[in-house]
Amino acid sequence: MSQDTHQNELNENTPNSRRDFLRVGLALGLGAAAGGAAILTGYKEETAKTKMFTNDGHTVALNEEHLNELQQDEPLSLNELQRRGRNGIKGKRWVMVIDLSKCRNARQCMSACQAAHHLKPEQHHINVYRMQDSENTAPYFQPKPCMHCDNPPCTKVCPVDATFKREDGIVLIDNERCIGCRICVAACPYSARVFNWSEPKKIDGDDEKVYDVELNVPQKKGTITKCLFSADRLRIGLLPYCASACPNGVYWFGDENEDAVTNGTSKETIRFTELLRDNAGYTLMPELGTKPRVYYLPAKNRLFPFEFNGKTNLDEEDAPHLFHS
Amino acid sequence: MSKVTLSHEEGKQVLNKLKEDLFRPLKNHKGFQLWALFLALMLMLFAYAYFIQLRDGLGVTAMRDYVSWGAYIANFVFFIAVALIGMLISAVLGLLNIEWIKPISRIAEIIAVSMAAVAGLVIVFDMGRPDRLHHVFLYGRFQSPIFWDVTVVTTYTAISALLLLIPMIPDAAIMKNSLTGLPKWQMKIYELLSLNFKGTKEQYQLLHKGMRILLITIIPVAFAIHTVTSWLFASSLRYGWDSSVFGPYFVSGAFVAGSAAVIIAMYFFRKNYGLKDYLTDFHFDKMNRLLVLTSLVYLYFNINEFLVPGYKMKTGDAIHLAQLFTGHFGIMFWLVQIFGLILPILLLLFKEMRKPLPSMLIAIFVLLGAWFKRYLIVIPTQLHPHLPIQNVPEEFTTYIPTGVEIFVILGPMILALIIGTILAKIFPIMPIWEVAESKGVSIETINKEFESEKK
């Protein structure tokens, strides 16, 4: 993992051939790749790497196999997408660490996520909450994606196996199968699930697109949608949309099996267990037994003071529990 | 009731009067067309509302990501609840050989069949993708409470239908022989249902044995159906639902709703079908005593459900209870508890109140209360999830059913009334042979009915 990162960092400023530049430019289209390939590991033994130059001036190394995937003219068939979407990415156990001391409610995570998954403004795969635990404790911002629980209450109750847990730890929703009963919404204690109550937001070309369960696009009326840990990005070796978009270094993302997480902003890669140990990492509502794969670092030594709409404390609407003794 | 066997002549008289009284409504009777027209109109309104929902999505309701189960689910619980009365009356009281249920049992079974059959549809109306209903059978997962619910609802509907049809066999044989002037298809139905019943000893034995098996089977099935329904909620981790008494709480509440529904139906049939001689003050008295008993049990579970968390006041429970007792749902909560439960119990302690008219009025309050009680079980909990509701439009933080939604709620009631109306129109509302028997008519006299050829 770290070896790979170093290579990326080394390549960062190396000029690249014009041919490579064009290929990458065509293939990626967007300059979103950045240094996200740091987490692209596990493939390196088998295939050769190609260095690619992204639109925003970074170099990344992708292996040929994935380059082909990017360059494919023919998109994968629905069956193929569904099959690989259910299997997950071999050998991985994805984890996220959210550092609350760094969050200042910039909401770049929310908007990047909504853009990627064609969501309406009120549909949040990731939401940033204003939190306060008790009267005398300080308020803080808390981004909340799906916890991708290892004991997920949502997949347990699904009557048709439309929502499922993959071997790489991700909980996905198959909107080709979902019947829209919403018992998963009732079951989820983290309010992580969103429903397409009416015709979803369609972006040009969505109607012709083959449904990709790892991106959950195109969205479908009458079905559930939720945070996917950006399974589509992980497949091509990039960090999740939210993590890459954060300007403040809130998100760490990586593979528990490798014990490494990469920061979405700084691209620094460090040991997952050390990060949790040194910063008193915790999970949300562990008493519910859901075993989240999303960890939090406490909001201590905050980089930014809490402020929302000019207020530095929470009112009853945001924190009703503080007002019912 | 006395068990004196009447002579053949006396018995024949009783039987003939019984037939006359019970067959009269099967022919045209006053007001039926108007009622049918009303039902058809309401059904069309419902169909239109549901069409809008299909076209535009569930967004036409007031449901949103937080209150994602709304009044449809409350309605579903209500339907299942009322349906349970079939089991209580036919099976529990029937197996105890309680005589006064004889003229009531078929009314209870008709209610059970029509409510249970429609309950399944209510769930379909709540689905985001009803076009994928077959997925439940293609990909059904045994671990899901919804899967259990589908299984038991179907089973209960099937057994209830059998419990309606099997005691109908001798009646069908009587109707086949003595009814005239009815359409051919209707006579054909009687002939098919009579299964060539002639009143032989073996046939009676089979009939009683079959009934007994069904009556015993339906008890666990009925408990399962409503317990599983309660588990749709209790299996979640939410405050207000995460309760271990939800099973018995729901089952006991179901008997309250069902008893009230039976009392209302009894009053209607007594008036409209002219059955004062069969559905007497005595029967109303008994049914109302049953209502008081079930209400007391339900009150006991209510006390458990609110007092225990109220004593501890865990953060989430405290918010839930505050919302119910003094908050947003306070008025509805106390109206339901007082007018739907406590006052009926107190009033029905007086003999005068157990007379047909007053008890029917009380039963209407109980039934309305029962519907809103389910609303209060389903909705408030979802308005205070573990994590705050933030960064969503105002409409996500409240829930008031829309017009379309109200018609899709009324639709199933109309459907159930249509099924009930049809059943009560082509079948006698009481089992003729059983009522005759309990009035002291001898088996031999009744058996004559099966032999006599049409004149």
CSV table of C-alpha atoms in Angstrom, one decimal, chain B residues 133-335:
chain,number,residue,atom,x,y,z
B,133,LEU,CA,-44.8,-8.3,-6.3
B,134,HIS,CA,-43.7,-11.6,-7.8
B,135,HIS,CA,-40.2,-10.9,-6.5
B,136,VAL,CA,-41.5,-11.9,-3.1
B,137,PHE,CA,-42.0,-15.4,-4.4
B,138,LEU,CA,-39.0,-15.4,-6.7
B,139,TYR,CA,-36.4,-14.1,-4.2
B,140,GLY,CA,-38.3,-14.4,-0.9
B,141,ARG,CA,-36.1,-14.5,2.1
B,142,PHE,CA,-37.1,-16.5,5.1
B,143,GLN,CA,-35.4,-14.1,7.5
B,144,SER,CA,-37.7,-11.2,6.6
B,145,PRO,CA,-40.7,-10.4,8.8
B,146,ILE,CA,-42.5,-9.3,5.6
B,147,PHE,CA,-42.1,-12.8,4.3
B,148,TRP,CA,-43.6,-14.3,7.5
B,149,ASP,CA,-46.4,-11.8,7.2
B,150,VAL,CA,-47.2,-12.7,3.6
B,151,THR,CA,-47.2,-16.4,4.6
B,152,VAL,CA,-49.5,-16.1,7.6
B,153,VAL,CA,-51.9,-13.6,6.1
B,154,THR,CA,-52.5,-16.0,3.2
B,155,THR,CA,-52.9,-18.9,5.5
B,156,TYR,CA,-55.3,-17.1,7.8
B,157,THR,CA,-57.4,-15.9,4.9
B,158,ALA,CA,-57.5,-19.5,3.5
B,159,ILE,CA,-58.5,-21.1,6.8
B,160,SER,CA,-61.1,-18.3,7.5
B,161,ALA,CA,-62.6,-18.9,4.1
B,162,LEU,CA,-62.9,-22.6,4.8
B,163,LEU,CA,-64.4,-21.8,8.2
B,164,LEU,CA,-67.0,-19.7,6.3
B,165,LEU,CA,-67.7,-22.3,3.7
B,166,ILE,CA,-67.7,-25.6,5.6
B,167,PRO,CA,-70.6,-24.7,7.9
B,168,MET,CA,-72.2,-23.4,4.7
B,169,ILE,CA,-72.4,-27.0,3.3
B,170,PRO,CA,-75.7,-28.0,5.0
B,171,ASP,CA,-77.1,-24.5,4.4
B,172,ALA,CA,-76.2,-24.7,0.7
B,173,ALA,CA,-78.0,-28.0,0.6
B,174,ILE,CA,-81.1,-26.4,2.2
B,175,MET,CA,-80.9,-23.4,-0.2
B,176,LYS,CA,-80.5,-25.7,-3.2
B,177,ASN,CA,-83.7,-27.4,-2.3
B,178,SER,CA,-85.9,-24.6,-1.1
B,179,LEU,CA,-84.9,-21.4,-2.9
B,180,THR,CA,-86.7,-20.4,-6.0
B,181,GLY,CA,-86.6,-17.4,-8.3
B,182,LEU,CA,-82.9,-16.8,-8.1
B,183,PRO,CA,-80.5,-16.6,-11.0
B,184,LYS,CA,-79.1,-19.8,-12.4
B,185,TRP,CA,-75.5,-19.1,-11.4
B,186,GLN,CA,-76.5,-18.5,-7.9
B,187,MET,CA,-78.3,-21.8,-7.7
B,188,LYS,CA,-75.3,-23.4,-9.2
B,189,ILE,CA,-73.1,-22.0,-6.4
B,190,TYR,CA,-75.4,-23.5,-3.8
B,191,GLU,CA,-75.3,-26.8,-5.6
B,192,LEU,CA,-71.6,-26.9,-5.8
B,193,LEU,CA,-71.1,-25.8,-2.2
B,194,SER,CA,-73.6,-28.3,-0.9
B,195,LEU,CA,-71.2,-31.1,-1.9
B,196,ASN,CA,-74.2,-33.3,-2.2
B,197,PHE,CA,-74.9,-33.1,1.5
B,198,LYS,CA,-77.8,-35.3,2.5
B,199,GLY,CA,-77.4,-35.3,6.3
B,200,THR,CA,-76.1,-38.9,6.6
B,201,LYS,CA,-74.3,-39.8,9.8
B,202,GLU,CA,-71.0,-40.0,8.1
B,203,GLN,CA,-71.4,-36.6,6.5
B,204,TYR,CA,-72.2,-35.0,9.8
B,205,GLN,CA,-69.2,-36.7,11.3
B,206,LEU,CA,-66.9,-35.5,8.5
B,207,LEU,CA,-68.4,-32.0,8.8
B,208,HIS,CA,-67.8,-31.8,12.6
B,209,LYS,CA,-64.4,-33.3,12.3
B,210,GLY,CA,-63.3,-30.9,9.5
B,211,MET,CA,-64.6,-27.9,11.5
B,212,ARG,CA,-62.8,-29.1,14.6
B,213,ILE,CA,-59.5,-29.4,12.8
B,214,LEU,CA,-59.8,-26.0,11.3
B,215,LEU,CA,-61.0,-24.4,14.5
B,216,ILE,CA,-57.9,-25.7,16.3
B,217,THR,CA,-55.5,-24.8,13.5
B,218,ILE,CA,-56.7,-21.3,13.2
B,219,ILE,CA,-55.9,-20.3,16.8
B,220,PRO,CA,-52.1,-20.4,16.4
B,221,VAL,CA,-52.3,-19.0,12.9
B,222,ALA,CA,-54.4,-16.1,14.1
B,223,PHE,CA,-51.9,-15.4,17.0
B,224,ALA,CA,-49.1,-15.7,14.4
B,225,ILE,CA,-50.6,-13.3,11.9
B,226,HIS,CA,-50.9,-10.4,14.4
B,227,THR,CA,-47.8,-11.2,16.3
B,228,VAL,CA,-45.8,-11.2,13.1
B,229,THR,CA,-47.5,-7.9,12.2
B,230,SER,CA,-46.3,-6.4,15.4
B,231,TRP,CA,-42.8,-7.7,14.7
B,232,LEU,CA,-42.7,-5.6,11.6
B,233,PHE,CA,-42.2,-2.8,14.1
B,234,ALA,CA,-40.8,-4.6,17.2
B,235,SER,CA,-37.9,-6.1,15.2
B,236,SER,CA,-36.6,-2.6,14.6
B,237,LEU,CA,-34.3,-0.7,16.9
B,238,ARG,CA,-36.5,2.4,17.1
B,239,TYR,CA,-37.8,4.0,20.2
B,240,GLY,CA,-41.5,3.3,20.6
B,241,TRP,CA,-41.3,0.1,18.5
B,242,ASP,CA,-38.4,-1.6,20.2
B,243,SER,CA,-40.7,-3.4,22.7
B,244,SER,CA,-41.1,-6.9,23.9
B,245,VAL,CA,-44.8,-6.7,24.6
B,246,PHE,CA,-45.7,-5.8,21.1
B,247,GLY,CA,-47.0,-9.2,20.2
B,248,PRO,CA,-49.6,-9.6,22.9
B,249,TYR,CA,-50.2,-5.8,22.8
B,250,PHE,CA,-51.3,-6.1,19.2
B,251,VAL,CA,-53.2,-9.3,19.6
B,252,SER,CA,-55.3,-8.0,22.6
B,253,GLY,CA,-55.9,-4.8,20.7
B,254,ALA,CA,-57.1,-6.8,17.7
B,255,PHE,CA,-59.9,-8.4,19.7
B,256,VAL,CA,-61.1,-5.0,20.9
B,257,ALA,CA,-61.4,-3.8,17.3
B,258,GLY,CA,-62.9,-7.0,16.1
B,259,SER,CA,-65.5,-7.2,18.8
B,260,ALA,CA,-66.6,-3.6,18.0
B,261,ALA,CA,-66.8,-4.4,14.3
B,262,VAL,CA,-69.0,-7.4,15.1
B,263,ILE,CA,-71.3,-5.4,17.3
B,264,ILE,CA,-71.7,-2.8,14.5
B,265,ALA,CA,-72.4,-5.5,12.0
B,266,MET,CA,-74.9,-7.2,14.3
B,267,TYR,CA,-76.8,-4.0,14.7
B,268,PHE,CA,-76.9,-3.5,11.0
B,269,PHE,CA,-78.1,-7.0,10.2
B,270,ARG,CA,-80.6,-6.9,13.0
B,271,LYS,CA,-82.1,-3.7,11.6
B,272,ASN,CA,-81.7,-4.0,7.9
B,273,TYR,CA,-82.3,-7.8,7.6
B,274,GLY,CA,-85.0,-7.7,10.2
B,275,LEU,CA,-83.5,-10.2,12.5
B,276,LYS,CA,-84.7,-8.9,15.8
B,277,ASP,CA,-85.8,-12.4,16.8
B,278,TYR,CA,-82.3,-13.9,16.4
B,279,LEU,CA,-79.9,-11.1,17.2
B,280,THR,CA,-81.5,-10.2,20.5
B,281,ASP,CA,-80.7,-8.0,23.4
B,282,PHE,CA,-79.2,-11.1,25.0
B,283,HIS,CA,-76.7,-11.5,22.2
B,284,PHE,CA,-75.7,-7.8,22.3
B,285,ASP,CA,-75.3,-8.1,26.0
B,286,LYS,CA,-73.0,-11.1,25.6
B,287,MET,CA,-71.0,-9.5,22.8
B,288,ASN,CA,-70.5,-6.3,24.8
B,289,ARG,CA,-69.3,-8.2,27.8
B,290,LEU,CA,-66.8,-9.7,25.5
B,291,LEU,CA,-65.8,-6.2,24.3
B,292,VAL,CA,-65.3,-5.1,27.9
B,293,LEU,CA,-63.2,-8.2,28.7
B,294,THR,CA,-61.0,-7.7,25.6
B,295,SER,CA,-60.7,-3.9,26.4
B,296,LEU,CA,-59.6,-4.6,29.9
B,297,VAL,CA,-56.8,-6.9,28.7
B,298,TYR,CA,-55.8,-4.3,26.1
B,299,LEU,CA,-55.8,-1.6,28.8
B,300,TYR,CA,-53.5,-3.8,30.8
B,301,PHE,CA,-51.1,-4.0,27.9
B,302,ASN,CA,-51.3,-0.2,27.3
B,303,ILE,CA,-50.3,0.4,30.9
B,304,ASN,CA,-47.3,-1.9,30.4
B,305,GLU,CA,-46.4,-0.3,27.1
B,306,PHE,CA,-46.4,3.3,28.5
B,307,LEU,CA,-45.7,3.0,32.2
B,308,VAL,CA,-42.5,0.9,32.0
B,309,PRO,CA,-40.6,3.1,29.6
B,310,GLY,CA,-42.2,6.1,31.3
B,311,TYR,CA,-40.7,5.1,34.6
B,312,LYS,CA,-37.2,4.8,33.2
B,313,MET,CA,-37.4,7.7,30.8
B,314,LYS,CA,-34.5,6.7,28.5
B,315,THR,CA,-33.7,9.6,26.3
B,316,GLY,CA,-35.5,8.3,23.2
B,317,ASP,CA,-38.4,6.8,25.1
B,318,ALA,CA,-38.8,10.1,26.9
B,319,ILE,CA,-39.1,12.1,23.6
B,320,HIS,CA,-41.5,9.5,22.3
B,321,LEU,CA,-43.7,9.6,25.4
B,322,ALA,CA,-43.6,13.4,25.5
B,323,GLN,CA,-44.8,13.5,21.9
B,324,LEU,CA,-47.7,11.2,22.7
B,325,PHE,CA,-48.7,12.6,26.1
B,326,THR,CA,-48.3,16.3,25.8
B,327,GLY,CA,-46.7,16.9,22.4
B,328,HIS,CA,-47.7,16.9,18.8
B,329,PHE,CA,-49.9,13.8,19.1
B,330,GLY,CA,-51.2,14.6,22.5
B,331,ILE,CA,-54.8,15.4,21.5
B,332,MET,CA,-55.2,12.4,19.3
B,333,PHE,CA,-53.6,10.1,21.9
B,334,TRP,CA,-55.9,11.1,24.7
B,335,LEU,CA,-59.0,11.1,22.5
